[in-house]
Amino acid sequence: MKKLLAILLAVMLVISCCSCAADNSDKQSSTNEPVTSTQTDANVDNDDAGDIIDDGNTNEDVASDEASSEENSSGDKPNNSKPDTTKPDKDDNTSSEDTTTKPEKPSDKDEQEEEKEDEKPVSSAGDATCSHTYKKATCTKPKTCSKCGKTIGSKLGHSYKEATCTRPKTCTVCGTMSGNALGHNYVLGECTICKDYSKSYCPKLYFTGDMSKITDPKQTSKKIECDINFEYRSRGQTVDGAAKIKIQGTSSTQYAKKNYTITLYDDSNYSSKKKLDVGWGAQSKYCLKANWIDKTHSRNVVTAKLGAQMQAKYGLFNVAPHNGTVDGFPVEIYINGEFHGLYTMNIPKDEWMFGMDKNNPNHIVICGENWNDPVLFKSIPTDLKDWTVEAGPEDDATLQKVQRLVKFVKDSSDAEFKANFNQYLNFDSTINYYIMMNCAWLSDNAGKNMLLATYDGKVWYPTLYDLDTSWGTHWKGTSLYNYSSGVVNGSNSLLWQRIEKLYKKEIAARYFELRQSVLSKENIMAEFNNFKASIPKEVLDRETAKWNTAEHPIPGYDISQIEEYINIVFPRLDNRFSGWK
């Protein structure tokens, strides 16, 4: 009986050992920790305590069996049990008396790896996924994770802006270009596609309406006024409206190609004036110069520019847009779609040329209209026919102011003339006028065409106007003066006779001062060449084709003649004024 019990106990011990080994294997797979033999034995002891069977044996038999069980638990396993090959942990202090399994403490590296695993988001299926950081969709790629490359949705696709003259078809989102630029299609210097202007572009005035009465080569009346519509086009500027236009000038009214004065209005009701700013402030009135006797179209404007530089040098007419002189630029004129000619669009001899207030009765501009004695300061005017009023009131008060000036020049003694000069005439402006008259051979400006401006009704400022007869050119433009000798000193005018007689030293000092700056050959020729460069060759060709006919050929001389004039006349002037120092 004892032997049977011993066998039964041994079988139960084997079963218990196998069960413990299986439990430890499960724990090891979940914790990655080895199971020691000591732990296994402890489990066996624990199992044995719960598996004792009371089969009626005596106490001695049980004690003998327990002694045998204790002997096996000390390390001797039954021969049919699988030995545990797992090495015990060196630091394991578990005794054979423990009744529970103590797992091994995980390493720091294991803890970090477990934390990283915990940080990963888990999908609904329980799988670890990327914490996506998406880049926005582009024309060629959908929305894309920058970490794992996962995409969402579709690419945007290109949104092309149509090709232009200078740029191919271009995506407005990413800038990708496709194909080629259209290229400009220039007609009259203006692109028909984008309205860009070529480097050789010339501003244009388009007139529509009946202008036949004032374009007739034989028409001379300045009283005929035509109502038209206009459109002005320049670089980046287009202005349109209604206008009133009439012939302008004196002797120039006889020429086939006319000068014009134009006043702009908002519409054909002509109740509100249109303002157009072409560089001198917004204005409504302009002068269109045909420059008939000067095929370069430069003499009038460039000579005025030199005069303005002189005035600016001495602080004169600072309130005026161009220091009290005209200014202008080339412009093409088209009438009912047909090219009419090359002109210059100029500041008119008006209040705004001098920065004047038309409501101030002392703001006055007069112009010598002819070569009569009142204009030459040889007789006192009785009306305002020889000296015409260009700005200010045309009344008896203005006439009295003109009479006061002429009487002073005509009747004062030399001593009175010098002593009281600044009460009647501005000295700097007067001396500058005299010097420019000599240098540019202004034979048509010593009396006729001279402007006199006053801001207080007392002191007058001589200023230049109508300067196409200059630099040796005859007033008809068909010939040259003999400038190999002689000078233009305004000797017909009593005013210039007295200036020359009484202010020789002052004139000489001012002349040589200006010859080092404004009136140097280099500055003069630079201004003429710059203006020449502003007129496209194709525009000059159109002008020639339109006006250079057997019936009325274009007169005038080119710019090389001006350089020739300077080389001949200026050394003689240098010598003349050297004797006045």
XYZ file of C-alpha atoms in Angstrom:
581
model
C 0.000 0.000 0.000
C 2.781 2.373 0.804
C 4.425 1.600 -2.479
C 1.200 2.354 -4.335
C 0.850 5.656 -2.580
C 4.425 6.576 -3.377
C 3.871 5.853 -7.076
C 0.660 7.849 -7.062
C 2.394 10.769 -5.391
C 5.251 10.678 -7.913
C 2.784 10.820 -10.823
C 1.021 13.738 -9.239
C 4.361 15.521 -8.764
C 5.235 15.049 -12.460
C 1.836 16.450 -13.517
C 2.298 19.361 -11.163
C 5.801 20.121 -12.531
C 4.557 20.105 -16.141
C 1.727 22.497 -15.222
C 4.151 24.885 -13.510
C 6.519 24.794 -16.459
C 3.656 25.701 -18.789
C 2.620 28.578 -16.538
C 6.146 29.913 -16.382
C 6.479 29.625 -20.171
C 3.368 31.791 -20.609
C 4.696 34.366 -18.180
C 8.092 34.424 -19.890
C 6.513 35.042 -23.291
C 4.643 38.091 -21.958
C 7.448 39.543 -19.827
C 10.593 38.259 -21.616
C 11.960 37.125 -18.189
C 13.678 33.768 -17.507
C 12.147 31.374 -15.007
C 14.656 29.969 -12.454
C 14.753 26.421 -11.089
C 14.233 27.803 -7.610
C 10.961 29.386 -8.713
C 9.848 26.115 -10.267
C 10.625 24.145 -7.092
C 8.749 26.651 -5.002
C 5.707 26.210 -7.205
C 5.976 22.466 -6.851
C 6.003 22.772 -3.038
C 2.958 24.940 -3.189
C 1.114 22.487 -5.423
C 2.058 19.549 -3.208
C 0.532 21.232 -0.232
C -2.837 21.275 -1.929
C -2.713 17.732 -3.423
C -2.324 15.488 -0.252
C -4.913 12.703 -0.292
C -6.241 11.112 2.889
C -6.448 7.460 1.957
C -6.453 6.049 5.511
C -2.670 5.602 5.865
C -1.108 5.845 9.266
C 0.671 8.911 10.426
C 3.974 7.224 10.026
C 3.221 6.340 6.437
C 2.271 9.942 5.727
C 5.336 11.224 7.480
C 7.442 8.835 5.456
C 5.793 10.062 2.274
C 6.256 13.697 3.293
C 9.885 13.007 3.970
C 10.182 11.569 0.496
C 8.372 14.636 -0.933
C 10.696 16.999 0.874
C 13.630 15.051 -0.475
C 12.397 15.582 -4.055
C 11.681 19.301 -3.457
C 15.277 19.859 -2.416
C 16.415 19.420 -6.033
C 15.984 15.828 -7.119
C 13.278 15.698 -9.801
C 11.714 12.533 -11.110
C 13.636 10.972 -13.976
C 10.763 11.500 -16.421
C 10.600 15.354 -15.907
C 12.211 17.741 -18.507
C 15.186 19.536 -16.956
C 14.972 23.399 -16.802
C 17.865 24.850 -18.803
C 17.146 28.497 -17.900
C 20.033 29.996 -15.966
C 19.073 31.625 -12.698
C 19.589 35.391 -12.388
C 22.807 36.071 -10.454
C 21.079 38.582 -8.253
C 18.028 36.412 -7.571
C 17.528 36.180 -3.752
C 14.346 34.116 -3.903
C 14.469 31.343 -1.295
C 12.959 27.885 -1.594
C 10.361 28.968 0.932
C 8.723 31.602 -1.438
C 5.196 30.700 -2.425
C 4.858 33.342 -5.351
C 6.846 34.044 -8.527
C 8.687 37.431 -8.540
C 9.247 38.828 -12.119
C 12.598 40.307 -13.086
C 12.828 44.205 -13.100
C 12.983 45.492 -16.722
C 16.069 47.467 -17.874
C 16.019 51.283 -18.679
C 16.318 50.538 -22.404
C 13.295 48.268 -22.228
C 11.316 51.009 -20.472
C 12.197 53.589 -23.171
C 11.173 51.209 -25.930
C 7.884 50.536 -24.163
C 7.268 54.321 -23.790
C 7.853 54.862 -27.527
C 5.400 52.088 -28.284
C 2.854 53.722 -25.965
C 3.276 57.130 -27.688
C 2.246 55.772 -31.079
C -1.429 56.325 -31.800
C -3.404 53.181 -32.326
C -5.844 52.826 -35.164
C -9.325 51.552 -34.668
C -8.054 48.135 -35.659
C -5.441 48.337 -32.958
C -2.483 48.710 -35.303
C 0.183 51.327 -34.588
C 0.023 54.309 -37.126
C 1.995 57.564 -38.075
C 1.179 60.833 -36.341
C 0.689 62.493 -39.747
C 1.955 65.961 -40.631
C 0.417 66.865 -43.970
C 1.772 69.290 -46.571
C -0.825 71.218 -48.545
C -1.813 69.910 -51.925
C -0.035 71.476 -54.910
C -0.749 71.615 -58.609
C 1.114 68.334 -59.139
C 0.794 66.501 -55.757
C -2.130 65.766 -53.411
C -2.059 66.508 -49.696
C 0.898 64.423 -48.462
C 2.272 63.354 -45.054
C 5.833 64.616 -44.719
C 6.695 61.597 -42.490
C 5.249 58.539 -44.112
C 4.205 59.809 -47.539
C 0.520 58.974 -47.117
C -1.679 61.079 -49.433
C -5.218 62.405 -49.101
C -7.432 63.669 -51.913
C -6.195 64.770 -55.316
C -3.664 67.253 -56.705
C -4.995 70.733 -57.440
C -4.030 70.855 -61.089
C -2.693 73.988 -62.828
C -4.803 77.134 -63.160
C -3.314 78.922 -66.145
C -3.474 82.618 -66.918
C -3.460 83.305 -70.625
C -0.176 84.198 -72.305
C 0.736 87.878 -72.677
C 3.096 89.719 -74.973
C 6.020 89.236 -72.609
C 5.086 86.100 -70.629
C 3.976 82.564 -71.616
C 0.816 80.931 -70.282
C 1.474 80.868 -66.534
C -0.100 78.986 -63.609
C -1.494 81.468 -61.082
C -0.866 78.982 -58.237
C 2.675 77.690 -58.729
C 4.067 79.888 -61.510
C 4.704 77.050 -63.967
C 4.918 78.355 -67.539
C 3.695 76.654 -70.672
C 4.322 77.584 -74.284
C 5.685 80.946 -75.452
C 4.920 84.638 -74.970
C 2.752 86.191 -77.663
C 5.216 88.970 -78.508
C 4.289 92.614 -79.085
C 2.412 93.758 -82.163
C 3.402 97.416 -82.444
C 1.337 99.768 -84.584
C 2.390 103.424 -84.417
C 4.619 102.542 -81.479
C 1.721 101.089 -79.448
C 1.107 97.357 -78.999
C -2.367 96.376 -80.201
C -2.499 93.549 -77.649
C -1.288 94.974 -74.337
C -1.182 98.711 -75.123
C 2.520 98.800 -74.209
C 4.710 101.405 -75.831
C 7.917 100.789 -77.717
C 11.106 102.627 -76.827
C 10.457 104.774 -79.890
C 6.901 105.626 -78.842
C 5.581 109.149 -79.297
C 2.461 110.335 -77.390
C -0.647 110.800 -79.523
C -3.698 113.035 -79.769
C -6.707 111.645 -81.637
C -9.277 114.189 -82.809
C -12.702 113.302 -84.216
C -15.020 115.853 -85.746
C -15.082 118.403 -88.537
C -11.835 120.420 -88.512
C -11.738 121.201 -92.220
C -12.103 124.955 -91.697
C -8.938 125.206 -89.608
C -6.812 122.583 -91.378
C -7.119 124.264 -94.771
C -3.573 125.410 -95.675
C -5.013 128.728 -96.879
C -6.923 129.492 -93.679
C -5.423 132.261 -91.519
C -8.248 133.298 -89.176
C -7.720 132.724 -85.455
C -11.384 133.330 -84.676
C -12.767 130.097 -86.128
C -13.282 127.534 -83.352
C -14.180 123.895 -83.943
C -15.948 121.576 -81.493
C -14.383 118.138 -81.492
C -13.781 115.059 -79.346
C -10.259 114.148 -78.266
C -8.330 111.231 -76.847
C -4.826 111.644 -75.467
C -2.610 108.577 -75.201
C 0.782 108.392 -73.593
C 2.727 105.814 -71.614
C 0.298 104.547 -68.992
C -2.191 107.366 -69.527
C -5.353 107.664 -71.613
C -7.672 110.681 -71.253
C -10.628 111.589 -73.431
C -13.370 114.189 -73.617
C -14.557 117.086 -75.736
C -12.493 120.082 -76.900
C -12.587 123.444 -78.607
C -9.700 124.124 -80.986
C -8.581 127.118 -83.077
C -5.552 128.376 -85.023
C -2.773 130.032 -83.011
C 0.101 132.354 -83.964
C 0.781 135.492 -86.019
C 3.001 135.094 -89.080
C 2.770 131.291 -88.659
C -0.914 131.424 -89.650
C 0.336 131.837 -93.243
C 2.007 128.418 -93.243
C 0.311 125.322 -94.651
C 0.612 123.443 -91.370
C -1.080 125.413 -88.576
C -0.431 125.898 -84.875
C -3.433 125.344 -82.598
C -4.718 126.301 -79.175
C -6.898 123.619 -77.587
C -9.145 123.824 -74.520
C -10.362 120.541 -73.008
C -13.830 119.792 -71.595
C -15.439 116.810 -69.874
C -18.117 116.376 -72.532
C -19.866 118.020 -75.467
C -21.952 120.223 -73.158
C -18.759 122.291 -72.728
C -19.815 123.316 -69.241
C -16.980 121.711 -67.256
C -13.322 121.865 -68.252
C -11.263 118.679 -68.382
C -7.943 118.572 -66.556
C -5.010 116.799 -68.181
C -1.636 116.445 -66.460
C 1.238 115.797 -68.857
C 3.987 116.803 -66.456
C 3.280 120.407 -65.467
C 0.218 119.881 -63.300
C -3.378 119.280 -64.363
C -4.436 121.912 -66.900
C -7.165 122.426 -69.516
C -5.431 124.626 -72.086
C -2.475 123.653 -74.290
C -0.677 124.935 -77.364
C 0.029 122.573 -80.268
C 3.052 123.866 -82.209
C 3.594 122.771 -85.806
C 7.225 124.029 -85.790
C 6.856 124.557 -89.528
C 10.149 126.370 -90.150
C 12.189 123.881 -88.073
C 12.233 120.326 -89.346
C 13.981 119.165 -86.148
C 11.046 120.490 -84.064
C 13.610 121.308 -81.379
C 14.627 124.970 -81.582
C 11.619 126.476 -79.806
C 11.412 123.986 -76.929
C 15.142 123.442 -76.339
C 15.987 127.165 -76.439
C 13.208 127.757 -73.905
C 14.664 124.958 -71.773
C 18.055 126.711 -71.760
C 16.299 129.949 -70.810
C 14.545 128.161 -67.936
C 17.889 126.831 -66.697
C 19.211 130.398 -66.633
C 16.176 131.675 -64.731
C 16.376 128.829 -62.224
C 20.066 129.540 -61.629
C 19.130 132.984 -60.293
C 15.937 131.998 -58.491
C 13.510 133.508 -60.998
C 9.915 132.358 -61.625
C 10.114 129.591 -59.033
C 6.309 129.591 -58.767
C 5.966 128.744 -62.479
C 6.025 125.181 -63.889
C 9.041 125.917 -66.137
C 10.538 129.099 -64.682
C 8.459 131.437 -66.831
C 9.223 129.848 -70.206
C 7.391 127.385 -72.424
C 8.085 123.694 -72.326
C 6.918 120.932 -74.613
C 7.370 117.422 -75.983
C 6.754 115.679 -79.339
C 3.230 114.409 -80.024
C 1.535 112.888 -83.080
C -1.854 114.255 -84.108
C -4.483 112.147 -85.898
C -7.698 113.659 -87.269
C -10.542 111.192 -87.868
C -8.050 108.335 -87.906
C -5.638 109.949 -90.386
C -2.129 111.129 -89.483
C -2.089 114.940 -89.567
C 1.436 115.661 -88.397
C 4.160 115.801 -85.774
C 3.692 118.611 -83.245
C 4.976 119.633 -79.850
C 2.454 119.856 -77.035
C 3.442 123.044 -75.203
C 2.645 125.174 -72.202
C 0.611 128.119 -73.578
C 1.317 131.759 -72.765
C -1.316 131.707 -70.087
C -1.614 132.367 -66.337
C -0.404 128.892 -65.449
C 2.794 129.329 -67.490
C 3.773 131.868 -64.799
C 1.984 130.384 -61.793
C -0.386 133.346 -61.653
C -3.824 133.824 -60.140
C -6.234 134.981 -62.831
C -8.330 136.709 -60.182
C -5.453 138.924 -59.073
C -5.551 142.155 -61.156
C -1.802 142.682 -60.638
C -0.889 139.319 -62.183
C -0.348 140.371 -65.790
C 1.502 139.070 -68.857
C 1.837 141.163 -72.032
C 3.412 140.265 -75.370
C 4.980 142.411 -78.080
C 2.735 141.803 -81.042
C 4.722 143.707 -83.716
C 7.714 146.005 -84.300
C 5.869 149.290 -83.727
C 7.291 152.110 -81.600
C 5.343 151.314 -78.417
C 6.872 147.788 -78.462
C 10.323 149.291 -79.089
C 9.851 151.691 -76.132
C 10.031 154.702 -78.447
C 6.460 155.925 -77.893
C 3.918 155.497 -75.095
C 1.056 153.161 -76.063
C -2.475 154.522 -76.127
C -4.157 151.126 -76.201
C -3.375 147.424 -75.798
C -3.026 146.547 -79.476
C 0.755 146.598 -79.779
C 1.242 145.106 -76.322
C -1.452 142.424 -76.145
C -2.642 141.037 -72.822
C -1.990 137.277 -72.459
C -2.890 137.057 -68.760
C -4.667 139.438 -66.438
C -7.410 141.995 -67.047
C -7.485 143.772 -70.388
C -8.566 147.159 -69.031
C -7.438 150.740 -68.432
C -5.692 149.787 -65.201
C -3.481 147.340 -67.083
C -2.843 149.918 -69.831
C -1.678 152.437 -67.216
C 0.771 149.905 -65.780
C 2.234 149.314 -69.254
C 2.428 153.075 -69.931
C 4.313 153.593 -66.643
C 7.014 151.113 -67.745
C 7.402 152.430 -71.293
C 7.573 156.051 -70.071
C 10.403 155.162 -67.631
C 12.502 153.508 -70.341
C 11.789 156.262 -72.850
C 12.076 159.406 -70.735
C 14.395 158.771 -67.754
C 17.962 160.083 -67.728
C 20.852 157.598 -67.539
C 21.287 158.371 -63.846
C 17.574 157.917 -63.159
C 17.524 154.769 -65.262
C 20.258 153.114 -63.162
C 19.061 154.489 -59.837
C 15.430 153.421 -60.262
C 15.826 150.401 -62.547
C 14.720 147.803 -59.944
C 11.433 149.669 -59.411
C 10.431 148.952 -62.999
C 12.340 145.906 -64.237
C 13.859 142.836 -62.597
C 17.601 143.100 -63.171
C 18.493 139.368 -63.355
C 15.662 138.535 -65.724
C 16.504 141.500 -67.987
C 20.243 140.722 -68.197
C 19.551 137.035 -68.850
C 17.199 137.945 -71.694
C 19.792 140.205 -73.311
C 22.518 137.508 -73.125
C 20.264 134.789 -74.555
C 19.192 137.094 -77.348
C 22.883 137.486 -78.325
C 23.897 133.832 -77.890
C 20.957 132.197 -79.731
C 20.629 134.935 -82.423
C 17.058 135.747 -81.376
C 16.448 138.306 -84.086
C 12.678 137.884 -83.775
C 12.525 138.548 -80.018
C 14.061 141.980 -79.386
C 10.596 143.584 -79.375
C 8.032 141.390 -81.089
C 7.430 138.104 -79.229
C 8.980 139.417 -75.994
C 6.889 138.592 -72.943
C 6.784 140.884 -69.915
C 5.287 139.511 -66.679
C 4.481 141.293 -63.418
C 3.184 140.003 -60.088
C 2.630 143.408 -58.440
C 1.747 145.627 -61.415
C 5.038 147.542 -61.037
C 8.140 145.381 -61.584
C 8.272 143.578 -64.930
C 10.213 140.419 -65.865
C 11.262 139.966 -69.529
C 10.946 136.309 -70.547
C 11.443 134.285 -73.740
C 8.724 133.084 -76.104
C 8.390 131.871 -79.729
C 11.984 130.764 -80.267
C 11.934 128.807 -83.533
C 13.789 131.670 -85.291
C 17.028 130.948 -83.453
C 20.622 129.783 -83.810
C 21.046 131.577 -87.144
C 17.807 130.435 -88.814
C 15.823 133.011 -90.817
C 12.241 133.561 -89.685
C 10.899 131.751 -92.753
C 13.195 128.774 -92.150
C 14.293 128.679 -95.770
C 17.683 130.315 -95.271
C 20.305 131.280 -92.677
C 21.457 134.644 -91.466
C 25.045 135.590 -92.196
C 26.300 134.851 -88.706
C 29.935 134.843 -89.731
C 29.949 138.482 -88.609
C 27.815 140.801 -86.523
C 25.645 140.168 -83.482
C 21.990 140.297 -82.484
C 21.741 142.872 -79.741
C 18.229 144.248 -80.181
C 19.564 147.593 -81.373
C 16.136 148.607 -82.736
C 14.746 148.667 -79.203
C 15.461 151.595 -76.910
C 15.341 149.253 -73.930
C 18.238 147.091 -75.172
C 20.211 150.152 -76.324
C 20.140 151.524 -72.780
C 20.898 148.140 -71.161
C 23.948 147.696 -73.380
C 25.160 151.217 -72.770
C 24.759 151.337 -68.968
C 25.444 147.743 -67.831
C 28.442 146.501 -69.834
C 30.417 145.142 -66.876
C 27.385 143.398 -65.387
C 26.546 141.839 -68.764
C 30.126 140.577 -69.253
C 30.294 139.053 -65.759
C 26.967 137.276 -66.235
C 27.889 136.064 -69.741
C 31.114 134.358 -68.700
C 29.411 132.871 -65.657
C 26.775 131.283 -67.889
C 29.320 130.156 -70.478
C 30.745 127.831 -67.827
C 27.389 126.166 -67.216
C 24.088 126.659 -69.051
C 25.620 128.231 -72.182
C 28.562 125.872 -72.552
C 28.697 124.114 -75.902
C 28.483 120.745 -74.148
C 25.244 121.583 -72.341
C 23.597 123.184 -75.369
C 24.327 120.263 -77.696
C 23.336 117.703 -75.048
C 19.885 119.297 -74.768
C 19.380 119.342 -78.544
C 20.549 115.749 -78.982
C 18.326 114.538 -76.141
C 15.303 116.124 -77.764
C 16.208 114.660 -81.160
C 16.409 111.198 -79.601
C 12.855 111.560 -78.260
C 11.353 111.585 -81.775
C 11.129 108.132 -83.401
C 12.487 107.893 -86.929
C 9.243 106.370 -88.204
C 7.339 109.418 -86.935
C 9.686 111.762 -88.795
C 9.190 109.596 -91.871
C 5.414 109.983 -91.576
C 5.853 113.737 -91.176
C 7.992 113.941 -94.304
C 5.572 111.836 -96.328
C 2.655 114.034 -95.228
C 4.100 117.532 -95.596
C 7.251 117.523 -97.697
C 5.559 118.094 -101.045
C 6.314 120.214 -104.074
C 3.476 122.548 -103.097
C 4.740 123.213 -99.568
C 8.145 121.615 -98.834
C 9.278 121.402 -95.206
C 11.882 124.099 -94.484
C 14.556 124.164 -91.801
C 17.988 122.801 -90.940
C 19.197 119.879 -88.883
C 21.003 119.963 -85.543
C 24.478 119.834 -87.068
C 23.858 123.411 -88.260
C 23.408 124.488 -84.603
C 26.792 123.057 -83.674
C 28.340 124.855 -86.644
C 26.721 128.090 -85.466
C 28.168 127.708 -81.942
C 31.647 127.075 -83.316
C 31.483 130.278 -85.358
C 29.549 132.731 -83.158
C 30.583 131.911 -79.596
C 34.303 132.717 -79.998
C 33.289 136.097 -81.384
C 30.966 136.717 -78.431
C 33.703 135.665 -76.008
C 35.981 138.260 -77.550
C 33.295 140.951 -77.572
C 32.315 140.571 -73.911
C 35.926 140.249 -72.778
C 36.307 143.918 -73.769
C 33.429 144.876 -71.448
C 34.942 143.617 -68.206
